[in-house]
Every structure is written in C-alpha cells, then in structure tokens.
PDB file of C-alpha atoms in Angstrom:
ATOM      1  CA  MET K   1      20.528-154.805  -2.862  1.00 49.00           C
ATOM      2  CA  SER K   2      19.861-156.750  -6.064  1.00 49.00           C
ATOM      3  CA  THR K   3      22.610-158.463  -8.030  1.00 49.00           C
ATOM      4  CA  MET K   4      22.238-155.962 -10.901  1.00 48.00           C
ATOM      5  CA  GLN K   5      22.506-152.975  -8.584  1.00 49.00           C
ATOM      6  CA  GLN K   6      25.572-154.497  -6.909  1.00 50.00           C
ATOM      7  CA  ALA K   7      27.282-155.037 -10.301  1.00 48.00           C
ATOM      8  CA  GLU K   8      26.566-151.463 -11.306  1.00 50.00           C
ATOM      9  CA  THR K   9      28.116-150.126  -8.098  1.00 50.00           C
ATOM     10  CA  GLU K  10      31.241-152.265  -8.687  1.00 49.00           C
ATOM     11  CA  LYS K  11      31.769-150.987 -12.238  1.00 50.00           C
ATOM     12  CA  PRO K  12      34.446-148.285 -12.518  1.00 53.00           C
ATOM     13  CA  SER K  13      33.001-144.879 -13.236  1.00 56.00           C
ATOM     14  CA  ASN K  14      33.696-142.861 -16.366  1.00 61.00           C
ATOM     15  CA  ASP K  15      35.876-140.569 -14.271  1.00 60.00           C
ATOM     16  CA  GLU K  16      38.072-143.520 -13.347  1.00 62.00           C
ATOM     17  CA  HIS K  17      38.410-144.508 -17.010  1.00 62.00           C
ATOM     18  CA  VAL K  18      39.348-140.953 -17.947  1.00 63.00           C
ATOM     19  CA  GLY K  19      41.858-140.854 -15.118  1.00 64.00           C
ATOM     20  CA  GLU K  20      43.517-144.091 -16.264  1.00 64.00           C
ATOM     21  CA  LEU K  21      43.662-142.862 -19.863  1.00 63.00           C
ATOM     22  CA  LYS K  22      45.275-139.597 -18.781  1.00 58.00           C
ATOM     23  CA  ALA K  23      47.827-141.531 -16.716  1.00 58.00           C
ATOM     24  CA  HIS K  24      48.729-143.732 -19.727  1.00 58.00           C
ATOM     25  CA  LEU K  25      49.064-140.675 -21.967  1.00 61.00           C
ATOM     26  CA  ALA K  26      51.284-138.983 -19.416  1.00 55.00           C
ATOM     27  CA  ASP K  27      53.505-142.074 -19.192  1.00 51.00           C
ATOM     28  CA  ALA K  28      53.752-142.290 -22.991  1.00 54.00           C
ATOM     29  CA  LYS K  29      54.611-138.603 -23.219  1.00 56.00           C
ATOM     30  CA  LEU K  30      57.293-138.992 -20.550  1.00 52.00           C
ATOM     31  CA  ALA K  31      58.789-142.043 -22.295  1.00 52.00           C
ATOM     32  CA  THR K  32      58.879-140.228 -25.645  1.00 55.00           C
ATOM     33  CA  SER K  33      60.506-137.222 -24.007  1.00 54.00           C
ATOM     34  CA  LYS K  34      63.185-139.433 -22.483  1.00 55.00           C
ATOM     35  CA  GLU K  35      63.864-141.065 -25.867  1.00 55.00           C
ATOM     36  CA  HIS K  36      64.294-137.660 -27.496  1.00 55.00           C
ATOM     37  CA  ASN K  37      66.820-136.654 -24.841  1.00 57.00           C
ATOM     38  CA  LEU K  38      68.932-139.786 -25.269  1.00 56.00           C
ATOM     39  CA  THR K  39      72.172-139.481 -27.191  1.00 57.00           C
ATOM     40  CA  VAL K  40      73.050-142.127 -29.781  1.00 56.00           C
ATOM     41  CA  LEU K  41      75.525-143.815 -27.414  1.00 60.00           C
ATOM     42  CA  GLN K  42      73.001-143.778 -24.570  1.00 59.00           C
ATOM     43  CA  GLY K  43      70.455-145.464 -26.814  1.00 57.00           C
ATOM     44  CA  LEU K  44      72.778-148.237 -27.956  1.00 63.00           C
ATOM     45  CA  LYS K  45      73.081-150.109 -24.666  1.00 69.00           C
ATOM     46  CA  PRO K  46      69.432-150.502 -23.538  1.00 68.00           C
ATOM     47  CA  TYR K  47      68.256-151.242 -27.086  1.00 75.00           C
ATOM     48  CA  ARG K  48      71.160-153.421 -28.234  1.00 80.00           C
ATOM     49  CA  LYS K  49      68.989-156.522 -28.756  1.00 83.00           C
ATOM     50  CA  ALA K  50      66.429-154.590 -30.786  1.00 79.00           C
ATOM     51  CA  ILE K  51      69.235-153.063 -32.836  1.00 82.00           C
ATOM     52  CA  GLY K  52      70.704-156.515 -33.491  1.00 83.00           C
ATOM     53  CA  TRP K  53      67.371-157.920 -34.648  1.00 83.00           C
ATOM     54  CA  SER K  54      66.736-154.923 -36.876  1.00 83.00           C
ATOM     55  CA  VAL K  55      70.203-155.196 -38.449  1.00 85.00           C
ATOM     56  CA  MET K  56      69.795-158.930 -39.144  1.00 85.00           C
ATOM     57  CA  LEU K  57      66.262-158.526 -40.434  1.00 84.00           C
ATOM     58  CA  SER K  58      67.307-155.759 -42.818  1.00 86.00           C
ATOM     59  CA  MET K  59      69.874-158.057 -44.410  1.00 86.00           C
ATOM     60  CA  ALA K  60      66.995-159.608 -46.336  1.00 87.00           C
ATOM     61  CA  VAL K  61      66.996-156.492 -48.534  1.00 89.00           C
ATOM     62  CA  ILE K  62      70.506-157.450 -49.714  1.00 89.00           C
ATOM     63  CA  MET K  63      68.818-160.145 -51.812  1.00 85.00           C
ATOM     64  CA  GLU K  64      66.758-157.563 -53.665  1.00 84.00           C
ATOM     65  CA  GLY K  65      69.728-155.320 -54.450  1.00 88.00           C
ATOM     66  CA  TYR K  66      71.687-158.373 -55.550  1.00 90.00           C
ATOM     67  CA  ASP K  67      69.123-159.769 -57.969  1.00 85.00           C
ATOM     68  CA  THR K  68      68.108-156.459 -59.552  1.00 82.00           C
ATOM     69  CA  THR K  69      71.764-156.053 -60.521  1.00 86.00           C
ATOM     70  CA  LEU K  70      71.852-159.511 -62.088  1.00 87.00           C
ATOM     71  CA  ILE K  71      68.946-159.427 -64.487  1.00 84.00           C
ATOM     72  CA  GLY K  72      69.848-156.062 -65.993  1.00 83.00           C
ATOM     73  CA  SER K  73      73.470-157.075 -66.528  1.00 86.00           C
ATOM     74  CA  TYR K  74      72.571-160.473 -67.993  1.00 87.00           C
ATOM     75  CA  LEU K  75      71.259-158.843 -71.164  1.00 85.00           C
ATOM     76  CA  GLY K  76      74.850-158.089 -72.144  1.00 83.00           C
ATOM     77  CA  PHE K  77      76.208-161.509 -71.160  1.00 87.00           C
ATOM     78  CA  ALA K  78      77.067-163.988 -73.903  1.00 88.00           C
ATOM     79  CA  SER K  79      76.064-166.914 -71.677  1.00 89.00           C
ATOM     80  CA  PHE K  80      72.576-165.505 -71.121  1.00 90.00           C
ATOM     81  CA  ASN K  81      72.068-164.596 -74.771  1.00 89.00           C
ATOM     82  CA  ASN K  82      73.307-167.999 -75.933  1.00 90.00           C
ATOM     83  CA  THR K  83      70.573-169.634 -73.868  1.00 90.00           C
ATOM     84  CA  PHE K  84      67.681-167.187 -74.244  1.00 90.00           C
ATOM     85  CA  GLY K  85      68.443-165.309 -77.453  1.00 86.00           C
ATOM     86  CA  ASN K  86      65.357-165.193 -79.713  1.00 84.00           C
ATOM     87  CA  GLN K  87      66.904-163.245 -82.593  1.00 83.00           C
ATOM     88  CA  VAL K  88      70.274-163.032 -84.349  1.00 81.00           C
ATOM     89  CA  VAL K  89      72.028-159.678 -84.665  1.00 78.00           C
ATOM     90  CA  ASP K  90      75.383-159.439 -86.440  1.00 78.00           C
ATOM     91  CA  GLY K  91      75.724-163.198 -86.298  1.00 78.00           C
ATOM     92  CA  ALA K  92      75.242-163.430 -82.529  1.00 83.00           C
ATOM     93  CA  PRO K  93      72.101-164.422 -80.587  1.00 87.00           C
ATOM     94  CA  SER K  94      70.358-161.649 -78.689  1.00 88.00           C
ATOM     95  CA  ILE K  95      67.024-160.908 -77.016  1.00 90.00           C
ATOM     96  CA  THR K  96      64.370-158.691 -78.568  1.00 91.00           C
ATOM     97  CA  ALA K  97      63.696-155.309 -76.973  1.00 89.00           C
ATOM     98  CA  SER K  98      60.189-156.284 -75.843  1.00 91.00           C
ATOM     99  CA  TRP K  99      61.463-159.298 -73.928  1.00 92.00           C
ATOM    100  CA  GLN K 100      64.345-157.306 -72.473  1.00 90.00           C
ATOM    101  CA  SER K 101      61.866-154.795 -71.089  1.00 91.00           C
ATOM    102  CA  ALA K 102      59.581-157.523 -69.747  1.00 91.00           C
ATOM    103  CA  VAL K 103      62.296-159.490 -67.964  1.00 90.00           C
ATOM    104  CA  THR K 104      63.989-156.455 -66.421  1.00 88.00           C
ATOM    105  CA  ASN K 105      60.707-154.962 -65.154  1.00 89.00           C
ATOM    106  CA  GLY K 106      59.033-158.197 -64.085  1.00 88.00           C
ATOM    107  CA  ALA K 107      60.405-157.984 -60.538  1.00 88.00           C
ATOM    108  CA  TYR K 108      58.766-154.578 -60.036  1.00 89.00           C
ATOM    109  CA  ILE K 109      55.361-156.108 -60.745  1.00 91.00           C
ATOM    110  CA  GLY K 110      55.937-158.645 -57.990  1.00 91.00           C
ATOM    111  CA  GLU K 111      57.262-155.984 -55.622  1.00 91.00           C
ATOM    112  CA  ILE K 112      54.104-153.905 -56.042  1.00 92.00           C
ATOM    113  CA  LEU K 113      52.024-156.979 -55.145  1.00 92.00           C
ATOM    114  CA  GLY K 114      54.238-157.729 -52.155  1.00 91.00           C
ATOM    115  CA  LEU K 115      54.069-154.151 -50.899  1.00 90.00           C
ATOM    116  CA  GLN K 116      50.279-154.148 -51.187  1.00 91.00           C
ATOM    117  CA  ILE K 117      49.600-157.385 -49.300  1.00 92.00           C
ATOM    118  CA  THR K 118      52.241-157.110 -46.563  1.00 91.00           C
ATOM    119  CA  GLY K 119      50.206-154.791 -44.360  1.00 87.00           C
ATOM    120  CA  TYR K 120      47.282-157.205 -44.264  1.00 90.00           C
ATOM    121  CA  LEU K 121      49.496-160.247 -43.703  1.00 92.00           C
ATOM    122  CA  VAL K 122      51.371-158.611 -40.822  1.00 89.00           C
ATOM    123  CA  ASP K 123      48.084-157.678 -39.149  1.00 88.00           C
ATOM    124  CA  TRP K 124      46.891-161.285 -39.400  1.00 92.00           C
ATOM    125  CA  TYR K 125      50.084-163.243 -38.693  1.00 90.00           C
ATOM    126  CA  GLY K 126      52.731-160.860 -37.331  1.00 87.00           C
ATOM    127  CA  ASN K 127      56.160-159.811 -38.615  1.00 85.00           C
ATOM    128  CA  LYS K 128      57.979-163.039 -37.743  1.00 86.00           C
ATOM    129  CA  LYS K 129      55.646-165.427 -39.571  1.00 91.00           C
ATOM    130  CA  VAL K 130      55.342-163.152 -42.592  1.00 91.00           C
ATOM    131  CA  MET K 131      59.127-162.787 -42.942  1.00 90.00           C
ATOM    132  CA  THR K 132      59.661-166.534 -42.488  1.00 91.00           C
ATOM    133  CA  GLY K 133      56.953-167.390 -45.007  1.00 92.00           C
ATOM    134  CA  ALA K 134      58.286-164.893 -47.558  1.00 92.00           C
ATOM    135  CA  THR K 135      61.809-166.284 -47.199  1.00 91.00           C
ATOM    136  CA  MET K 136      60.620-169.867 -47.654  1.00 92.00           C
ATOM    137  CA  LEU K 137      58.748-168.821 -50.800  1.00 92.00           C
ATOM    138  CA  MET K 138      61.917-167.110 -51.976  1.00 92.00           C
ATOM    139  CA  ILE K 139      63.797-170.415 -51.817  1.00 91.00           C
ATOM    140  CA  GLY K 140      61.240-172.015 -54.128  1.00 92.00           C
ATOM    141  CA  PHE K 141      61.007-169.087 -56.538  1.00 92.00           C
ATOM    142  CA  ILE K 142      64.781-169.072 -57.077  1.00 92.00           C
ATOM    143  CA  PHE K 143      64.391-172.549 -58.584  1.00 93.00           C
ATOM    144  CA  LEU K 144      62.422-171.000 -61.467  1.00 92.00           C
ATOM    145  CA  SER K 145      65.233-168.581 -62.246  1.00 91.00           C
ATOM    146  CA  PHE K 146      67.929-171.222 -61.844  1.00 93.00           C
ATOM    147  CA  PHE K 147      66.326-173.989 -63.904  1.00 93.00           C
ATOM    148  CA  GLY K 148      64.185-171.969 -66.334  1.00 90.00           C
ATOM    149  CA  LYS K 149      65.432-172.123 -69.917  1.00 89.00           C
ATOM    150  CA  THR K 150      62.796-169.943 -71.568  1.00 92.00           C
ATOM    151  CA  LEU K 151      62.214-166.215 -71.281  1.00 92.00           C
ATOM    152  CA  GLY K 152      58.660-166.866 -70.118  1.00 93.00           C
ATOM    153  CA  ILE K 153      59.872-168.871 -67.118  1.00 93.00           C
ATOM    154  CA  GLN K 154      62.507-166.254 -66.337  1.00 92.00           C
ATOM    155  CA  LEU K 155      59.809-163.572 -66.396  1.00 93.00           C
ATOM    156  CA  ALA K 156      57.598-165.650 -64.098  1.00 94.00           C
ATOM    157  CA  GLY K 157      60.541-166.194 -61.763  1.00 92.00           C
ATOM    158  CA  GLN K 158      61.256-162.464 -61.565  1.00 92.00           C
ATOM    159  CA  ILE K 159      57.610-161.598 -60.864  1.00 93.00           C
ATOM    160  CA  LEU K 160      57.318-164.229 -58.135  1.00 94.00           C
ATOM    161  CA  CYS K 161      60.656-163.305 -56.553  1.00 92.00           C
ATOM    162  CA  GLY K 162      59.484-159.698 -56.490  1.00 91.00           C
ATOM    163  CA  ILE K 163      56.662-160.573 -54.061  1.00 93.00           C
ATOM    164  CA  PRO K 164      58.994-161.550 -51.164  1.00 92.00           C
ATOM    165  CA  TRP K 165      61.183-158.544 -51.975  1.00 91.00           C
ATOM    166  CA  GLY K 166      58.152-156.305 -51.504  1.00 91.00           C
ATOM    167  CA  VAL K 167      57.572-157.988 -48.142  1.00 91.00           C
ATOM    168  CA  TYR K 168      61.209-157.402 -47.154  1.00 90.00           C
ATOM    169  CA  GLN K 169      61.059-153.718 -48.041  1.00 88.00           C
ATOM    170  CA  THR K 170      57.960-153.161 -45.929  1.00 88.00           C
ATOM    171  CA  VAL K 171      58.635-155.287 -42.852  1.00 88.00           C
ATOM    172  CA  THR K 172      62.273-154.288 -42.353  1.00 86.00           C
ATOM    173  CA  THR K 173      61.595-150.552 -42.503  1.00 85.00           C
ATOM    174  CA  VAL K 174      58.470-150.686 -40.331  1.00 84.00           C
ATOM    175  CA  TYR K 175      60.191-152.953 -37.809  1.00 83.00           C
ATOM    176  CA  ALA K 176      63.122-150.563 -37.471  1.00 81.00           C
ATOM    177  CA  ALA K 177      60.733-147.628 -36.978  1.00 80.00           C
ATOM    178  CA  GLU K 178      58.567-149.456 -34.434  1.00 78.00           C
ATOM    179  CA  VAL K 179      61.114-151.010 -32.077  1.00 75.00           C
ATOM    180  CA  MET K 180      63.812-148.334 -32.127  1.00 74.00           C
ATOM    181  CA  PRO K 181      63.840-145.220 -29.932  1.00 74.00           C
ATOM    182  CA  THR K 182      63.343-141.985 -31.822  1.00 73.00           C
ATOM    183  CA  ASN K 183      67.037-141.058 -31.746  1.00 73.00           C
ATOM    184  CA  LEU K 184      68.017-144.325 -33.490  1.00 76.00           C
ATOM    185  CA  ARG K 185      65.212-144.735 -36.025  1.00 78.00           C
ATOM    186  CA  GLY K 186      66.915-142.656 -38.690  1.00 80.00           C
ATOM    187  CA  TYR K 187      70.064-144.770 -38.555  1.00 81.00           C
ATOM    188  CA  LEU K 188      68.284-148.132 -38.672  1.00 83.00           C
ATOM    189  CA  THR K 189      65.822-147.164 -41.414  1.00 84.00           C
ATOM    190  CA  SER K 190      68.717-145.779 -43.472  1.00 86.00           C
ATOM    191  CA  TYR K 191      70.547-149.059 -42.929  1.00 88.00           C
ATOM    192  CA  VAL K 192      67.779-150.769 -44.929  1.00 87.00           C
ATOM    193  CA  ASN K 193      68.826-148.692 -47.955  1.00 87.00           C
ATOM    194  CA  LEU K 194      72.470-149.488 -47.225  1.00 90.00           C
ATOM    195  CA  CYS K 195      71.664-153.213 -47.397  1.00 90.00           C
ATOM    196  CA  TRP K 196      70.189-152.679 -50.856  1.00 89.00           C
ATOM    197  CA  VAL K 197      73.447-151.040 -51.988  1.00 91.00           C
ATOM    198  CA  ILE K 198      75.482-153.843 -50.375  1.00 92.00           C
ATOM    199  CA  GLY K 199      73.472-156.311 -52.444  1.00 91.00           C
ATOM    200  CA  GLN K 200      74.356-154.418 -55.608  1.00 91.00           C
ATOM    201  CA  PHE K 201      78.063-154.479 -54.735  1.00 92.00           C
ATOM    202  CA  ILE K 202      77.951-158.237 -54.113  1.00 92.00           C
ATOM    203  CA  GLY K 203      76.039-158.774 -57.354  1.00 91.00           C
ATOM    204  CA  SER K 204      78.600-156.777 -59.319  1.00 91.00           C
ATOM    205  CA  GLY K 205      81.440-158.818 -57.818  1.00 92.00           C
ATOM    206  CA  VAL K 206      79.784-162.130 -58.692  1.00 92.00           C
ATOM    207  CA  LEU K 207      79.098-160.953 -62.238  1.00 92.00           C
ATOM    208  CA  VAL K 208      82.736-159.991 -62.724  1.00 91.00           C
ATOM    209  CA  GLY K 209      83.692-163.509 -61.677  1.00 91.00           C
ATOM    210  CA  VAL K 210      81.524-165.180 -64.338  1.00 89.00           C
ATOM    211  CA  GLU K 211      81.611-162.642 -67.175  1.00 86.00           C
ATOM    212  CA  GLY K 212      84.114-164.724 -69.147  1.00 86.00           C
ATOM    213  CA  ARG K 213      81.892-167.813 -69.244  1.00 87.00           C
ATOM    214  CA  THR K 214      79.803-168.478 -72.327  1.00 88.00           C
ATOM    215  CA  ASP K 215      78.019-171.626 -71.113  1.00 89.00           C
ATOM    216  CA  GLN K 216      74.802-171.762 -69.087  1.00 90.00           C
ATOM    217  CA  TRP K 217      76.686-171.611 -65.778  1.00 92.00           C
ATOM    218  CA  GLY K 218      77.613-168.029 -66.575  1.00 90.00           C
ATOM    219  CA  TRP K 219      74.056-167.007 -65.601  1.00 92.00           C
ATOM    220  CA  ARG K 220      73.123-169.944 -63.347  1.00 93.00           C
ATOM    221  CA  ILE K 221      75.907-169.493 -60.778  1.00 93.00           C
ATOM    222  CA  PRO K 222      74.838-165.922 -59.834  1.00 92.00           C
ATOM    223  CA  PHE K 223      71.244-167.111 -59.410  1.00 92.00           C
ATOM    224  CA  ALA K 224      72.435-169.992 -57.198  1.00 92.00           C
ATOM    225  CA  VAL K 225      74.299-167.580 -54.919  1.00 91.00           C
ATOM    226  CA  GLN K 226      70.891-166.263 -53.810  1.00 90.00           C
ATOM    227  CA  TRP K 227      70.313-169.504 -51.868  1.00 90.00           C
ATOM    228  CA  ILE K 228      73.018-168.407 -49.414  1.00 87.00           C
ATOM    229  CA  TRP K 229      70.726-165.848 -47.763  1.00 83.00           C
ATOM    230  CA  PRO K 230      67.378-167.520 -46.957  1.00 84.00           C
ATOM    231  CA  ILE K 231      68.529-170.241 -44.537  1.00 83.00           C
ATOM    232  CA  PRO K 232      70.424-167.896 -42.139  1.00 83.00           C
ATOM    233  CA  LEU K 233      67.513-165.459 -42.263  1.00 82.00           C
ATOM    234  CA  ILE K 234      65.000-168.166 -41.345  1.00 83.00           C
ATOM    235  CA  LEU K 235      67.205-169.492 -38.536  1.00 81.00           C
TER     236      LEU K 235
END
C-alpha cells in the first residue's frame, strides 16, 4: 500500500466527524439544561470565582457614573465658572450655552468611539488586556481634566475619557453574560447598571463636600478622586 493510500485510510471519515459534532452538541445541550434547572443559591457556589471577577470588573463602570455627574453639576459651581467663565452675566462669570453643550456632551462622543472599537480590540487582545489598557489610558486622560484650564482642554479630556468608559460598558456586560450560568446572568448584567448609579451617588456626595469652595480646588478635587479607581482595577 502506498503512503498516500495509507494516509487516506487513517483519516477519520465524515461519519466520524458528524458523530463527534453530535456528541458535542448533546453535551452543550445537557449543560445548558442543567444551568436552567439550577436555583440562584445552587449557582452561587460553583461559580463563586466567576461571580467575584464579574463584580470587581463591573466596578469600572462606577467611574463613568461618577464623572458624568461631575461635569453637568460643574456648570452651576462658582469655582468652575470663575476658572472657565467666558462671559459675564449679572456681574458674575459664566459659560456660554454653546460651550456648556459641548463640554457636557463631549464624553458621549468618546463613549461612541469606545463602544465601536471594543469588539475588535477584544477579538485581537482579549478582555484582560483591553480592560488593563483602557484603565491605564484613563489615568493619563484624567490629567487633562485635572490640569486643564481652558474649555477646549476640558472638552478634549471629556472626549478622551469617554473612550475607556465605552470599553468598560461593553466588556463588563459581555463578560458577565459569557461566564455566568443562565440563571445568574440577569443579576450580574443588572449589577453593571447598579455600578453606574453607585458612581452617581458617590459623585453627588463629593460635590456636596466642595460646593462651598470658590477657588480652583472646588472642581479639581472631584476630578482627582477619579484616580482612586484605576490602580485597584489594574491590580
């Protein structure tokens, strides 16, 4: 028998391939059925590590909820207007309507970009590297918001910060849906939204603490608080 004929006889037949595929499908169907039959408490123990990672990963969304609260509230802060005011109304500095709209909506531009590119980046590099890279970029972009003393720099800072926020929104939700059993996915994906609300509560508390300040630290301190989150997330 020739070498070619021997190789052909050793190759698995199409029937064997079909049989293996059917076996894999049957196993997947059985696993899915078992997941559906699990109660919430039964799902907590075997998936506790996955739940922990999903909970910690979703905390990145707190940063988005926090910052979106800041920039909208700053427009009514004396400290922010004293630094960035480009018109005078009733004897007090204020920001024109066009710049108010630009600064408050700048983050959404960045978020759209982040949402669009995340799928490609995750396919190329994986969730872990993409989340780590986005968080490291976030550290640098906060510097623009913290040190910027013109509305143009503040707008640029919001747009750039929006890109990692778009990454956070995508990766955290998809991760929770992928690694969780079906009976827990609803809870963990909803937790992502809860983190966003938690961020808003924290932002409101910080703003109350600095609302009486009229110097530049009245708006710089809340921006600086954002540096609390990235390092623990990366670690």
